[in-house]
Short mmCIF file of C-alpha atoms and ligand atoms in Angstrom, two decimals:
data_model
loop_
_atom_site.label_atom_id
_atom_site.label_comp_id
_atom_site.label_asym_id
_atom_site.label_seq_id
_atom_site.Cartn_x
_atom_site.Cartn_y
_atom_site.Cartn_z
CA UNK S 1 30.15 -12.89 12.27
CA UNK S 2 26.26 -12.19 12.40
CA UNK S 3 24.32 -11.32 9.05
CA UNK S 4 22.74 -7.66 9.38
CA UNK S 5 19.80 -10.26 9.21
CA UNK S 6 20.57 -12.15 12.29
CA UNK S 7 21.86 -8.58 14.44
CA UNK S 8 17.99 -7.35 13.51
CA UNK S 9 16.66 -10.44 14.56
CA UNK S 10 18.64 -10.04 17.94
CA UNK S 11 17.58 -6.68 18.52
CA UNK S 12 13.86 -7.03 17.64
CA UNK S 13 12.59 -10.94 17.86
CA UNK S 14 10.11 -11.73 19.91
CA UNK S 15 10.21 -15.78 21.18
CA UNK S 16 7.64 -17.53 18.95
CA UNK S 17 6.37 -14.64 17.82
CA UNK S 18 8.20 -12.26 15.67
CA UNK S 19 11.61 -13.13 13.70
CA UNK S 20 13.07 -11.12 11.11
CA UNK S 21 14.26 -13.11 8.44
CA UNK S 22 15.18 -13.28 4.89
CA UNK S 23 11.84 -12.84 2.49
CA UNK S 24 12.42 -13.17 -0.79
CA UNK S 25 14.95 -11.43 -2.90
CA UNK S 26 17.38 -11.88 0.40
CA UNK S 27 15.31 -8.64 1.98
CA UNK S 28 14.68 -8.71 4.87
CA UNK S 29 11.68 -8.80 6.14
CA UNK S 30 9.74 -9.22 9.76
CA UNK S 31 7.35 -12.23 10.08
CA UNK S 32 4.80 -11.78 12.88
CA UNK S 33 2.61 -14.93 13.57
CA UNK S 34 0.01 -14.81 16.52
CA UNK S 35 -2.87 -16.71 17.33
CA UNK S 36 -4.92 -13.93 15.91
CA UNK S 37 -2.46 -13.10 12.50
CA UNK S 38 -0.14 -13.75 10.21
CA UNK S 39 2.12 -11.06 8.56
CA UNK S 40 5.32 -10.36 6.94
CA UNK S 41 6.51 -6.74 6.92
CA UNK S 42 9.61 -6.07 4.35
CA UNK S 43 12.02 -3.31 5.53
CA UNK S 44 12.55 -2.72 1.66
CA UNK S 45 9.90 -0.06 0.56
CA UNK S 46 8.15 -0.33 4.39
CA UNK S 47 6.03 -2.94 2.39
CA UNK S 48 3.39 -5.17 3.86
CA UNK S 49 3.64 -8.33 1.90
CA UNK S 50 1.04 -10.18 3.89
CA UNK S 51 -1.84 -10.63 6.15
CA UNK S 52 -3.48 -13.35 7.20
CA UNK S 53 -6.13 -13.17 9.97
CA UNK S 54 -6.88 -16.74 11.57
CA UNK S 55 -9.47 -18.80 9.44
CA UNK S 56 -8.97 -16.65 6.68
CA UNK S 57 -6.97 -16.90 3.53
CA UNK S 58 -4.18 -14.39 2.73
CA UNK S 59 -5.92 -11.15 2.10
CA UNK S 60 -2.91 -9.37 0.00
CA UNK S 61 -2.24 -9.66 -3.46
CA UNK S 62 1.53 -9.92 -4.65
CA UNK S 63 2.15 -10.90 -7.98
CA UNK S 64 4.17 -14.11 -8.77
CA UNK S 65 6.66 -11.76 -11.57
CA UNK S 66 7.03 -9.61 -8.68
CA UNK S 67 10.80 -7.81 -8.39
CA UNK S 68 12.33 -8.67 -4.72
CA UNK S 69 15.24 -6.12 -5.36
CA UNK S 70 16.91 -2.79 -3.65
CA UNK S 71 15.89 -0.15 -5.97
CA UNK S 72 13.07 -1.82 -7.78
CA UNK S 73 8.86 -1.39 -6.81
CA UNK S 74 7.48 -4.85 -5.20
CA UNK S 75 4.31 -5.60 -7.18
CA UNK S 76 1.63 -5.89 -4.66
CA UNK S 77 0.85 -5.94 -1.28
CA UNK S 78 1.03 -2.60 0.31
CA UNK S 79 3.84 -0.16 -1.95
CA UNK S 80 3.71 3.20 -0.18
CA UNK S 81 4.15 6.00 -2.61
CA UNK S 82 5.72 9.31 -1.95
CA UNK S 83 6.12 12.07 -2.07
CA UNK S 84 4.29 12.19 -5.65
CA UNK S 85 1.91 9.57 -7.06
CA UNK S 86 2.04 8.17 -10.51
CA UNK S 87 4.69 10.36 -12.79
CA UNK S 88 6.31 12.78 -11.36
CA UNK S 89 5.19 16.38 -12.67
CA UNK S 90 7.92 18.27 -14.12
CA UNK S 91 10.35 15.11 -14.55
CA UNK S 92 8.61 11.95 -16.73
CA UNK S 93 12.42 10.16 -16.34
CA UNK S 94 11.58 10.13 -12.14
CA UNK S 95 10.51 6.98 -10.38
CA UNK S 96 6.82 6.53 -10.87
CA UNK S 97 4.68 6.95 -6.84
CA UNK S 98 7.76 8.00 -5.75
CA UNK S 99 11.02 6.96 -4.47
CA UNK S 100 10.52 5.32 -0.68
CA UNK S 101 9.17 1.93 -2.45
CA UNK S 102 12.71 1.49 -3.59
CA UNK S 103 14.72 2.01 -0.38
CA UNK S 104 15.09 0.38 2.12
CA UNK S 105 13.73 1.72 5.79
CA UNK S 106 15.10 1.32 9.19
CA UNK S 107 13.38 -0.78 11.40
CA UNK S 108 13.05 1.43 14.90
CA UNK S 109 10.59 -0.70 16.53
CA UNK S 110 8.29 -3.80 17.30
CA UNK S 111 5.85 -4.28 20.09
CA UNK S 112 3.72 -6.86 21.27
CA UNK S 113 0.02 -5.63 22.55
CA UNK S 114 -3.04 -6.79 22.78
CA UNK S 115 -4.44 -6.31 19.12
CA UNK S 116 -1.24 -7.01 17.36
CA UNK S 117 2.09 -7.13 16.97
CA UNK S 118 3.31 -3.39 15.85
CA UNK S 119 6.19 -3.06 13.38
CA UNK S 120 7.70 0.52 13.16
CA UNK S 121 9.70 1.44 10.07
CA UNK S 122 11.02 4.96 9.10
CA UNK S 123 12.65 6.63 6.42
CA UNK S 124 13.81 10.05 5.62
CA UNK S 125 15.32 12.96 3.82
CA UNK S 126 19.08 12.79 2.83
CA UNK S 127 21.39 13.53 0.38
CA UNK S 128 20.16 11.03 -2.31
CA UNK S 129 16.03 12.39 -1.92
CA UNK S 130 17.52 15.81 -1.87
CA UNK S 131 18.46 15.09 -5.61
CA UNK S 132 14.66 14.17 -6.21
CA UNK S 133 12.65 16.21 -4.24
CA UNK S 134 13.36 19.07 -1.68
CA UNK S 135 11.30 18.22 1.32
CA UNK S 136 12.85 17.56 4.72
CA UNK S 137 11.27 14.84 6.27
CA UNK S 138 10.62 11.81 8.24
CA UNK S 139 8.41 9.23 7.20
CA UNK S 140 7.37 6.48 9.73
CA UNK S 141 5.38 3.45 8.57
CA UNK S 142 3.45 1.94 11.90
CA UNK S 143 1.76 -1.29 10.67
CA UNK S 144 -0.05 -3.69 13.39
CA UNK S 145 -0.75 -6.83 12.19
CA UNK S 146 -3.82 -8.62 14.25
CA UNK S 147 -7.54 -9.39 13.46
CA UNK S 148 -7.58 -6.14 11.76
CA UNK S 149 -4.16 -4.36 9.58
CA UNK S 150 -3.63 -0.96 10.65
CA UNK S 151 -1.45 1.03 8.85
CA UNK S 152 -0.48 4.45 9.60
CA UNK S 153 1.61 6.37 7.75
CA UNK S 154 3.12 9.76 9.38
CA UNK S 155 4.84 12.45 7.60
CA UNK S 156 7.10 14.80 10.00
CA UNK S 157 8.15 17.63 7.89
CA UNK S 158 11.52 18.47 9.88
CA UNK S 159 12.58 21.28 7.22
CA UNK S 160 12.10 24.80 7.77
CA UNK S 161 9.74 25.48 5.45
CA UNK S 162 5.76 24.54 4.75
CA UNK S 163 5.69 21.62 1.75
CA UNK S 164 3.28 19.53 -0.04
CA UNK S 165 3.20 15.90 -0.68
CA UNK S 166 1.21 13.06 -2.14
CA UNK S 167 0.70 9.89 -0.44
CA UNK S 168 -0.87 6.39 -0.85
CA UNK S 169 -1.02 3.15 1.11
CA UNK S 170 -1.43 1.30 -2.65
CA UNK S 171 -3.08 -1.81 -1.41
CA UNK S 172 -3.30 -5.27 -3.36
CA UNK S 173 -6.05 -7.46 -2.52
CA UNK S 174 -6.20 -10.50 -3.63
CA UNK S 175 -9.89 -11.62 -4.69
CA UNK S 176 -11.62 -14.78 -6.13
CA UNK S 177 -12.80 -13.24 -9.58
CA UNK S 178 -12.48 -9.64 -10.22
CA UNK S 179 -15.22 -9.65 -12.37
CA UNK S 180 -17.77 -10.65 -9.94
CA UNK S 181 -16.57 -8.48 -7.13
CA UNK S 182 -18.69 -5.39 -5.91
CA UNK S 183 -17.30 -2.37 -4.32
CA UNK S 184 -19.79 -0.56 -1.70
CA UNK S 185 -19.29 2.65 -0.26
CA UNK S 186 -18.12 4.66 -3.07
CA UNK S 187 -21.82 5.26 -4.82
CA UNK S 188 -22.00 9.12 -5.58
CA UNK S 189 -18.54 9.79 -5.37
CA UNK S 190 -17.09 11.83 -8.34
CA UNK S 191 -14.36 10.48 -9.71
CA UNK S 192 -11.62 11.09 -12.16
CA UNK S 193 -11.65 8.61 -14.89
CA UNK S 194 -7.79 8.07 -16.19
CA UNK S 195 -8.88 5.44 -18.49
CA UNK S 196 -11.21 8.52 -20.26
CA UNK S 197 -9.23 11.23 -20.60
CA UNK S 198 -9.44 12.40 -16.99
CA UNK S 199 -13.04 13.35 -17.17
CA UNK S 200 -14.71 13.67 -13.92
CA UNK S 201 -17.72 11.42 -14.05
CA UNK S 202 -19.99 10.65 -10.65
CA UNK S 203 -20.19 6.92 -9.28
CA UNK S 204 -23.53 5.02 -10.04
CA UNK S 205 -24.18 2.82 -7.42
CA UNK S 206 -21.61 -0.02 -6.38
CA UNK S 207 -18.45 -0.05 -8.96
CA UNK S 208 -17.45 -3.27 -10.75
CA UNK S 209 -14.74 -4.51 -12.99
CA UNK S 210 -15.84 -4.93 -16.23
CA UNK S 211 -12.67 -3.36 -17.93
CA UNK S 212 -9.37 -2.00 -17.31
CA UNK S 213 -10.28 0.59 -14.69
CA UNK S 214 -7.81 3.26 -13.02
CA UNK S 215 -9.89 6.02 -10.61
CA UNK S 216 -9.31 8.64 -8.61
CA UNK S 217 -12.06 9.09 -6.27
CA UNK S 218 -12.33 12.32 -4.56
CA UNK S 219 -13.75 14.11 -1.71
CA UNK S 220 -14.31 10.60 0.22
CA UNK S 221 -13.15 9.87 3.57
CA UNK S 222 -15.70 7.36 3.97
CA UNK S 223 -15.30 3.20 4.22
CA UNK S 224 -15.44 0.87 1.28
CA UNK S 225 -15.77 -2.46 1.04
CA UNK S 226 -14.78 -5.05 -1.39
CA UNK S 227 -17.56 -8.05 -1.54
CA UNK S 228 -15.99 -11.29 -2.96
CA UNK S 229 -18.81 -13.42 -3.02
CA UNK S 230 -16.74 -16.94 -4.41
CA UNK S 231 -14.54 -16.22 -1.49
CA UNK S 232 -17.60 -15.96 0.65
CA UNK S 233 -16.35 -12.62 2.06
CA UNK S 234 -15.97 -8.97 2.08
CA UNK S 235 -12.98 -7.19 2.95
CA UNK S 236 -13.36 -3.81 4.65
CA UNK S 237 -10.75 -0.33 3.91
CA UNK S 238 -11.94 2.28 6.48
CA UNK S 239 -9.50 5.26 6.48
CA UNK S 240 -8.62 8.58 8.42
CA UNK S 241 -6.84 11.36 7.31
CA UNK S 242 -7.08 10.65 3.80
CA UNK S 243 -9.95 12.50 1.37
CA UNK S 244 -8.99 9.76 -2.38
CA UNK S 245 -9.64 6.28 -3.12
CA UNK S 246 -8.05 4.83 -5.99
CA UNK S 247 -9.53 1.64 -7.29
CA UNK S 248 -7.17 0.01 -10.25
CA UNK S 249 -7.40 -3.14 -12.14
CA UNK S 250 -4.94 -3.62 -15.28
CA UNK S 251 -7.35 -5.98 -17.25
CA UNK S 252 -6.02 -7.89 -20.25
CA UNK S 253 -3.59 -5.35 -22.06
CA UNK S 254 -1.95 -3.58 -19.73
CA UNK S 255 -1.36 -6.88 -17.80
CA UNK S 256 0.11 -7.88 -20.71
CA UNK S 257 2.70 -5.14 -21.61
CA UNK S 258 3.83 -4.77 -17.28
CA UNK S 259 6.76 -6.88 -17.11
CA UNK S 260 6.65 -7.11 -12.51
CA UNK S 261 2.84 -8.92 -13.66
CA UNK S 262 1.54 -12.08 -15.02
CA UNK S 263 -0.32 -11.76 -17.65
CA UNK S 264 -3.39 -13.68 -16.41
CA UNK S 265 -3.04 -12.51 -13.00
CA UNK S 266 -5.37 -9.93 -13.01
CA UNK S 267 -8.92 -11.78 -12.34
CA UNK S 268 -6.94 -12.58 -8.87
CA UNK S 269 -6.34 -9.01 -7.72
CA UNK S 270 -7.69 -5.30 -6.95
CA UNK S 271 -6.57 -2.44 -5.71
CA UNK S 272 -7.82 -0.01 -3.01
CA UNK S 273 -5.44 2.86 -2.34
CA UNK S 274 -6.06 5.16 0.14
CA UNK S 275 -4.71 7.93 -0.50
CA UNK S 276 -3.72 12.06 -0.90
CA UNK S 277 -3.43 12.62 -4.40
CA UNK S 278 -3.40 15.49 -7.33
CA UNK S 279 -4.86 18.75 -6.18
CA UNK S 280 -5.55 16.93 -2.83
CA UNK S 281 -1.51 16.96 -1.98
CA UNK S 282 -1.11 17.45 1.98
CA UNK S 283 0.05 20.92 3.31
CA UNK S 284 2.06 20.23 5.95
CA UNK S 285 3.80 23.54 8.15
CA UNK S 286 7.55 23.26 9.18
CA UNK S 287 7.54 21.22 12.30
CA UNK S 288 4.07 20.01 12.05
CA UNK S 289 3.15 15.93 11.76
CA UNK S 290 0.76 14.13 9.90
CA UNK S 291 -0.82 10.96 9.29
CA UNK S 292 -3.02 8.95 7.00
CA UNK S 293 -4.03 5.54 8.28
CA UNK S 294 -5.61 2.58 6.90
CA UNK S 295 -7.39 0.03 8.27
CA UNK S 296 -8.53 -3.69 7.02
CA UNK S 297 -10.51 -6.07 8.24
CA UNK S 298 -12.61 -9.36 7.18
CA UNK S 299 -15.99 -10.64 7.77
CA UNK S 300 -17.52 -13.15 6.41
CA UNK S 301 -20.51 -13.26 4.09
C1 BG6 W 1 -2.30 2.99 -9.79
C2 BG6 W 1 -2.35 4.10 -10.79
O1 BG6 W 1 -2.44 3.50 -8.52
O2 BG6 W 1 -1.05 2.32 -9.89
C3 BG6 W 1 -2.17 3.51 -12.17
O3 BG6 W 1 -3.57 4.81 -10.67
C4 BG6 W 1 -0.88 2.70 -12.24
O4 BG6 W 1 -2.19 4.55 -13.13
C5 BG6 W 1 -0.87 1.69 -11.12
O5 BG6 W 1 -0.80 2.07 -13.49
C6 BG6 W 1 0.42 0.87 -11.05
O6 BG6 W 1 1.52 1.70 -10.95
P1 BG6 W 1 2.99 1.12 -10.97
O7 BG6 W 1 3.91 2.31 -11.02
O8 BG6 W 1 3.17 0.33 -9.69
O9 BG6 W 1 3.08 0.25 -12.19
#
């Protein structure tokens, strides 16, 4: 009898291209390798795990104490949180970004075209996120994985009433040395500091990592780029539909007390979420669809 593994793999392989195979954990997990890209998509979570554009070294971040398990958060690569971010308001006990990076999706689709190979994953309302959270909804995860990784992430609210949600696409990069990495694009940005009590504080020029950091940059739709100068590159997050930015880095400490993370792993990661967070929660009508997308690319320095 075929695996549920082998049946996917049936149904959406593509000769020499795409397979869907076990990843780690047993998940499983769609591996796209063209001459452009390398990828591997997990339907657990919706979770992009990797990306590799040709010459180029993995561009992710996944921890090495990572948990590869149904019901438990993958640490790194791309987690998509929903429908809240961080603790849930009224319930501390609820899954922290949400519940979808525990579940597993259904894969619906994968396509071949000329900038990628598209993976498709959904998920949606039943009688389990009912106990959570009330929305009606479905949430499809389109990732292309090519010389750039586009991510799009589209909420259908299929309920009969307006709802609000928050969202992020909680990106790992992996980076040479944290502490000598730049980020451009976020200069004058006002941000909320959760390492200072929340105070709102404005961005002086290009941030850097010179402590734990945790941010919620607001009003800022714009593109920011990570410049890894011992990796001889910068790695570029443009965005639509999306008005946050977190940037997080655990440091020493917090590294430290995470079980999912290494303790000296952090120099070799940071993150760039983009992101609908807070008071910034999406409105979305009954009926009505919509996205927030992320895009990545490289280019060397
Ligand atoms: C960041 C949050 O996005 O995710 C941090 O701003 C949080 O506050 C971090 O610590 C990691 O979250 P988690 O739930 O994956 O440990």
């Amino acid at each position: 009898m075929m695996s549920t593994i082998e049946m996917l793999n049936t149904k959406f392989g593509i000769a020499g291209v795409v397979q869907v195979v076990a990843g780690l954990g047993g998940l499983a997990a769609v591996r796209v390798e063209t001459g452009e890209a390398q990828g591997l998509v997990y339907l657990h979570g919706g979770h992009v795990a990797e990306w590799r554009p040709k010459g180029q070294d993995e561009v992710l971040w996944v921890s090495q104490k990572s948990y590869w398990a149904d019901g438990k958060p993958v640490r790194g690569g791309v987690p998509v949180c929903f429908p809240w971010f961080g603790p849930k308001a009224d319930d501390k006990a609820a899954p922290g970004h949400g519940f979808v990076r525990l579940m597993p999706w259904t894969l619906e689709a994968v396509t071949q075209e000329d900038e990628g190979v598209t993976v498709v994953l959904s998920t949606k309302s039943d009688d389990q996120t009912r106990k959570q959270w009330p929305g009606e909804y479905v949430l499809r995860h389109r990732v292309t994985i090519g010389r750039e990784l586009v991510m799009s992430l589209e909420l259908t609210n299929t309920g009969r009433e307006a709802m609000a949600y928050q969202e992020a696409l909680h990106t790992y990069f992996t980076v040479a040395d944290v502490k000598r990495v730049k980020l451009t694009g976020l200069e004058g940005v006002k941000y909320v500091d959760k390492m200072d009590g929340s105070k709102v504080k404005t961005q002086e020029g290009a941030v850097t990592i010179t402590a734990e950091t945790d941010r919620v940059y607001v009003g800022t739709t714009g593109t920011v780029t990570i410049e890894d100068p011992d990796k001889m590159r910068r790695i570029v997050v443009a965005k639509e539909g999306s008005t946050n930015t977190v940037v997080w880095n655990p440091w020493v400490a917090k590294s430290k007390a995470m079980a999912d993370f290494g303790d000296e792993e952090w120099p070799g990661m940071i993150c760039v979420e983009t992101c609908n967070v807070g008071a910034d929660a999406v409105k979305v009508a009954a009926g009505e669809t919509v996205k927030m997308v992320q895009r990545v690319g490289v280019v060397r320095m």
